[in-house]
Amino acid sequence: MNKLYLTSDVYRENHIMDAVKAFSSICSISINRDETGFICVFENSLYEVAKTMKEFENYVIDLVNMSRDWCDD
């Protein structure tokens, strides 16, 4: 499976799009929105797609956490 679901309760579109840009040299990622979140579809990955998806999600989590750190100041 090459789809990753990210809930909009936790993840923001701007963080996901920033991650898509950062991963653009590794794979092609398309984003579809539904009522409760984002469906990320991974194609043409240079690495094992499951690992790429996990690394992508971790990257988005880091972006969310960095954003929260700024808000706490």
Coordinates of N, CA, C and O in Angstrom, one line a residue:
M1 N 0.8 -1.2 0.0 CA 0.0 0.0 0.0 C 0.9 1.2 0.0 O 1.9 1.3 0.7
N2 N 0.5 2.2 -0.8 CA 1.3 3.4 -0.9 C 0.6 4.7 -0.4 O 0.9 5.8 -0.9
K3 N -0.4 4.5 0.5 CA -1.2 5.6 1.0 C -1.0 5.8 2.5 O -0.9 4.8 3.2
L4 N -0.8 7.0 2.9 CA -0.7 7.4 4.3 C -1.8 8.3 4.6 O -2.0 9.3 4.0
Y5 N -2.5 8.0 5.7 CA -3.6 8.9 6.1 C -3.1 9.7 7.3 O -2.6 9.2 8.3
L6 N -3.3 11.1 7.2 CA -3.0 12.0 8.3 C -4.2 12.7 8.7 O -4.8 13.4 7.9
T7 N -4.6 12.7 10.0 CA -5.8 13.3 10.5 C -5.6 14.8 10.6 O -4.5 15.3 11.1
S8 N -6.6 15.6 10.3 CA -6.5 17.0 10.4 C -6.6 17.5 11.8 O -6.4 18.7 12.1
D9 N -7.0 16.6 12.7 CA -6.9 17.0 14.2 C -5.5 17.3 14.7 O -5.3 18.0 15.6
V10 N -4.6 16.6 14.0 CA -3.2 16.7 14.5 C -2.3 17.4 13.5 O -1.5 18.3 13.8
Y11 N -2.5 17.2 12.2 CA -1.7 17.7 11.1 C -2.3 18.8 10.4 O -3.5 18.8 10.2
R12 N -1.5 19.8 10.0 CA -2.0 21.0 9.3 C -1.5 20.9 7.8 O -0.4 20.4 7.6
E13 N -2.3 21.4 6.9 CA -2.0 21.3 5.5 C -0.6 21.9 5.2 O 0.2 21.4 4.4
N14 N -0.3 23.1 5.8 CA 1.0 23.7 5.5 C 2.2 22.9 5.9 O 3.2 22.9 5.2
H15 N 2.1 22.1 7.0 CA 3.1 21.2 7.4 C 3.3 20.1 6.4 O 4.4 19.7 6.0
I16 N 2.2 19.6 5.9 CA 2.2 18.5 5.0 C 2.8 18.9 3.7 O 3.7 18.3 3.1
M17 N 2.4 20.1 3.2 CA 2.9 20.6 1.9 C 4.4 20.9 2.0 O 5.2 20.7 1.1
D18 N 4.9 21.4 3.2 CA 6.3 21.7 3.4 C 7.1 20.4 3.3 O 8.2 20.3 2.7
A19 N 6.5 19.3 3.9 CA 7.2 18.0 3.8 C 7.2 17.4 2.4 O 8.2 16.8 2.0
V20 N 6.1 17.6 1.7 CA 6.1 17.2 0.3 C 7.2 17.9 -0.5 O 7.9 17.2 -1.3
K21 N 7.4 19.1 -0.3 CA 8.5 19.8 -1.0 C 9.8 19.3 -0.6 O 10.7 19.1 -1.5
A22 N 10.0 19.0 0.7 CA 11.3 18.5 1.2 C 11.6 17.1 0.6 O 12.7 16.7 0.4
F23 N 10.6 16.3 0.4 CA 10.7 14.9 -0.1 C 10.7 14.8 -1.6 O 10.7 13.7 -2.2
S24 N 10.5 15.9 -2.3 CA 10.3 15.9 -3.8 C 11.5 15.3 -4.6 O 11.3 14.7 -5.6
S25 N 12.7 15.3 -4.0 CA 13.8 14.6 -4.7 C 13.8 13.1 -4.4 O 14.6 12.4 -5.0
I26 N 13.0 12.6 -3.5 CA 13.0 11.2 -3.1 C 11.8 10.5 -3.7 O 12.0 9.3 -4.1
C27 N 10.7 11.1 -3.8 CA 9.5 10.5 -4.4 C 8.5 11.5 -4.8 O 8.6 12.7 -4.4
S28 N 7.5 11.1 -5.5 CA 6.3 11.9 -5.8 C 5.2 11.6 -4.9 O 4.8 10.5 -4.6
I29 N 4.7 12.7 -4.2 CA 3.6 12.6 -3.3 C 2.5 13.5 -3.7 O 2.6 14.7 -3.9
S30 N 1.3 12.9 -3.8 CA 0.1 13.7 -4.1 C -0.8 13.7 -2.8 O -0.8 12.7 -2.1
I31 N -1.5 14.8 -2.6 CA -2.3 14.9 -1.4 C -3.7 15.1 -1.8 O -4.1 15.9 -2.7
N32 N -4.6 14.3 -1.2 CA -6.0 14.5 -1.4 C -6.6 14.7 0.0 O -6.2 14.1 1.0
R33 N -7.6 15.6 0.1 CA -8.2 15.9 1.4 C -9.6 15.3 1.5 O -10.3 15.2 0.5
D34 N -10.0 14.8 2.6 CA -11.3 14.3 2.9 C -11.9 15.1 4.1 O -11.2 16.0 4.5
E35 N -13.0 14.7 4.6 CA -13.6 15.4 5.7 C -12.8 15.5 7.0 O -12.9 16.4 7.8
T36 N -12.0 14.5 7.2 CA -11.3 14.4 8.5 C -9.7 14.5 8.4 O -9.1 14.4 9.4
G37 N -9.2 14.6 7.2 CA -7.8 14.6 7.1 C -7.2 14.6 5.7 O -7.9 15.0 4.8
F38 N -6.0 14.0 5.5 CA -5.3 14.1 4.3 C -4.9 12.7 3.9 O -4.4 11.9 4.7
I39 N -5.0 12.3 2.6 CA -4.6 11.1 2.1 C -3.3 11.4 1.3 O -3.4 12.1 0.2
C40 N -2.2 10.9 1.7 CA -0.9 11.1 1.0 C -0.6 9.8 0.1 O -0.5 8.7 0.7
V41 N -0.5 10.0 -1.2 CA -0.2 8.9 -2.1 C 1.3 9.0 -2.5 O 1.6 10.0 -3.1
F42 N 2.0 8.0 -2.3 CA 3.5 7.9 -2.6 C 3.7 7.1 -3.9 O 3.2 6.0 -4.0
E43 N 4.5 7.7 -4.8 CA 4.8 7.0 -6.1 C 6.3 7.3 -6.4 O 6.8 8.3 -6.0
N44 N 6.9 6.4 -7.2 CA 8.2 6.5 -7.7 C 9.3 6.8 -6.6 O 10.1 7.7 -6.8
S45 N 9.2 6.1 -5.5 CA 10.1 6.3 -4.4 C 11.5 5.7 -4.8 O 11.6 4.6 -5.3
L46 N 12.5 6.4 -4.4 CA 13.9 5.9 -4.6 C 14.2 4.8 -3.6 O 15.1 4.0 -3.8
Y47 N 13.5 4.8 -2.5 CA 13.7 3.8 -1.5 C 12.4 3.0 -1.3 O 11.4 3.3 -1.8
E48 N 12.5 2.0 -0.4 CA 11.3 1.2 -0.1 C 10.2 2.1 0.4 O 10.4 3.0 1.3
V49 N 9.0 2.0 -0.3 CA 8.0 3.0 -0.1 C 7.5 3.0 1.4 O 7.2 4.1 1.9
A50 N 7.4 1.9 2.1 CA 7.0 1.8 3.5 C 7.9 2.7 4.3 O 7.5 3.4 5.2
K51 N 9.2 2.5 4.1 CA 10.2 3.3 4.9 C 10.1 4.8 4.5 O 10.1 5.7 5.4
T52 N 9.9 5.1 3.3 CA 9.7 6.5 2.9 C 8.5 7.1 3.5 O 8.5 8.3 4.0
M53 N 7.4 6.4 3.6 CA 6.2 6.9 4.2 C 6.4 7.1 5.7 O 5.9 8.1 6.2
K54 N 7.1 6.2 6.4 CA 7.4 6.4 7.8 C 8.2 7.7 8.1 O 8.0 8.4 9.0
E55 N 9.3 7.8 7.2 CA 10.1 9.0 7.4 C 9.4 10.3 7.1 O 9.6 11.3 7.7
F56 N 8.5 10.2 6.1 CA 7.7 11.4 5.8 C 6.8 11.8 7.0 O 6.7 12.9 7.3
E57 N 6.1 10.8 7.5 CA 5.3 11.1 8.7 C 6.1 11.6 9.9 O 5.7 12.6 10.5
N58 N 7.3 11.1 10.1 CA 8.1 11.6 11.2 C 8.5 13.0 10.9 O 8.6 13.9 11.8
Y59 N 8.8 13.3 9.6 CA 9.2 14.7 9.2 C 8.1 15.7 9.5 O 8.3 16.8 10.0
V60 N 6.8 15.3 9.1 CA 5.7 16.1 9.4 C 5.5 16.3 10.9 O 5.2 17.4 11.3
I61 N 5.6 15.3 11.7 CA 5.5 15.4 13.1 C 6.5 16.4 13.6 O 6.2 17.2 14.5
D62 N 7.8 16.3 13.2 CA 8.8 17.3 13.6 C 8.4 18.7 13.2 O 8.6 19.7 14.0
L63 N 7.8 18.9 12.0 CA 7.3 20.3 11.6 C 6.2 20.8 12.6 O 6.2 21.9 13.0
V64 N 5.3 19.9 12.9 CA 4.2 20.2 13.8 C 4.8 20.6 15.2 O 4.4 21.6 15.8
N65 N 5.7 19.8 15.7 CA 6.3 20.1 17.0 C 7.1 21.4 17.0 O 7.1 22.1 18.0
M66 N 7.9 21.7 15.9 CA 8.6 22.9 15.8 C 7.6 24.1 15.8 O 7.9 25.1 16.4
S67 N 6.5 24.0 15.1 CA 5.5 25.0 15.1 C 4.9 25.3 16.5 O 4.7 26.4 16.9
R68 N 4.7 24.2 17.2 CA 4.2 24.3 18.6 C 5.2 25.0 19.5 O 4.8 25.8 20.4
D69 N 6.5 24.7 19.3 CA 7.5 25.3 20.1 C 7.5 26.8 20.0 O 7.6 27.6 20.9
W70 N 7.3 27.3 18.7 CA 7.2 28.7 18.5 C 6.0 29.4 19.1 O 6.0 30.5 19.6
C71 N 4.9 28.6 19.1 CA 3.7 29.1 19.7 C 3.7 29.2 21.2 O 3.1 30.1 21.8
D72 N 4.6 28.4 21.8 CA 4.7 28.4 23.3 C 5.5 29.6 23.8 O 5.4 29.9 25.0
D73 N 6.3 30.2 23.0 CA 7.1 31.3 23.4 C 6.3 32.6 23.7 O 5.3 32.8 23.3

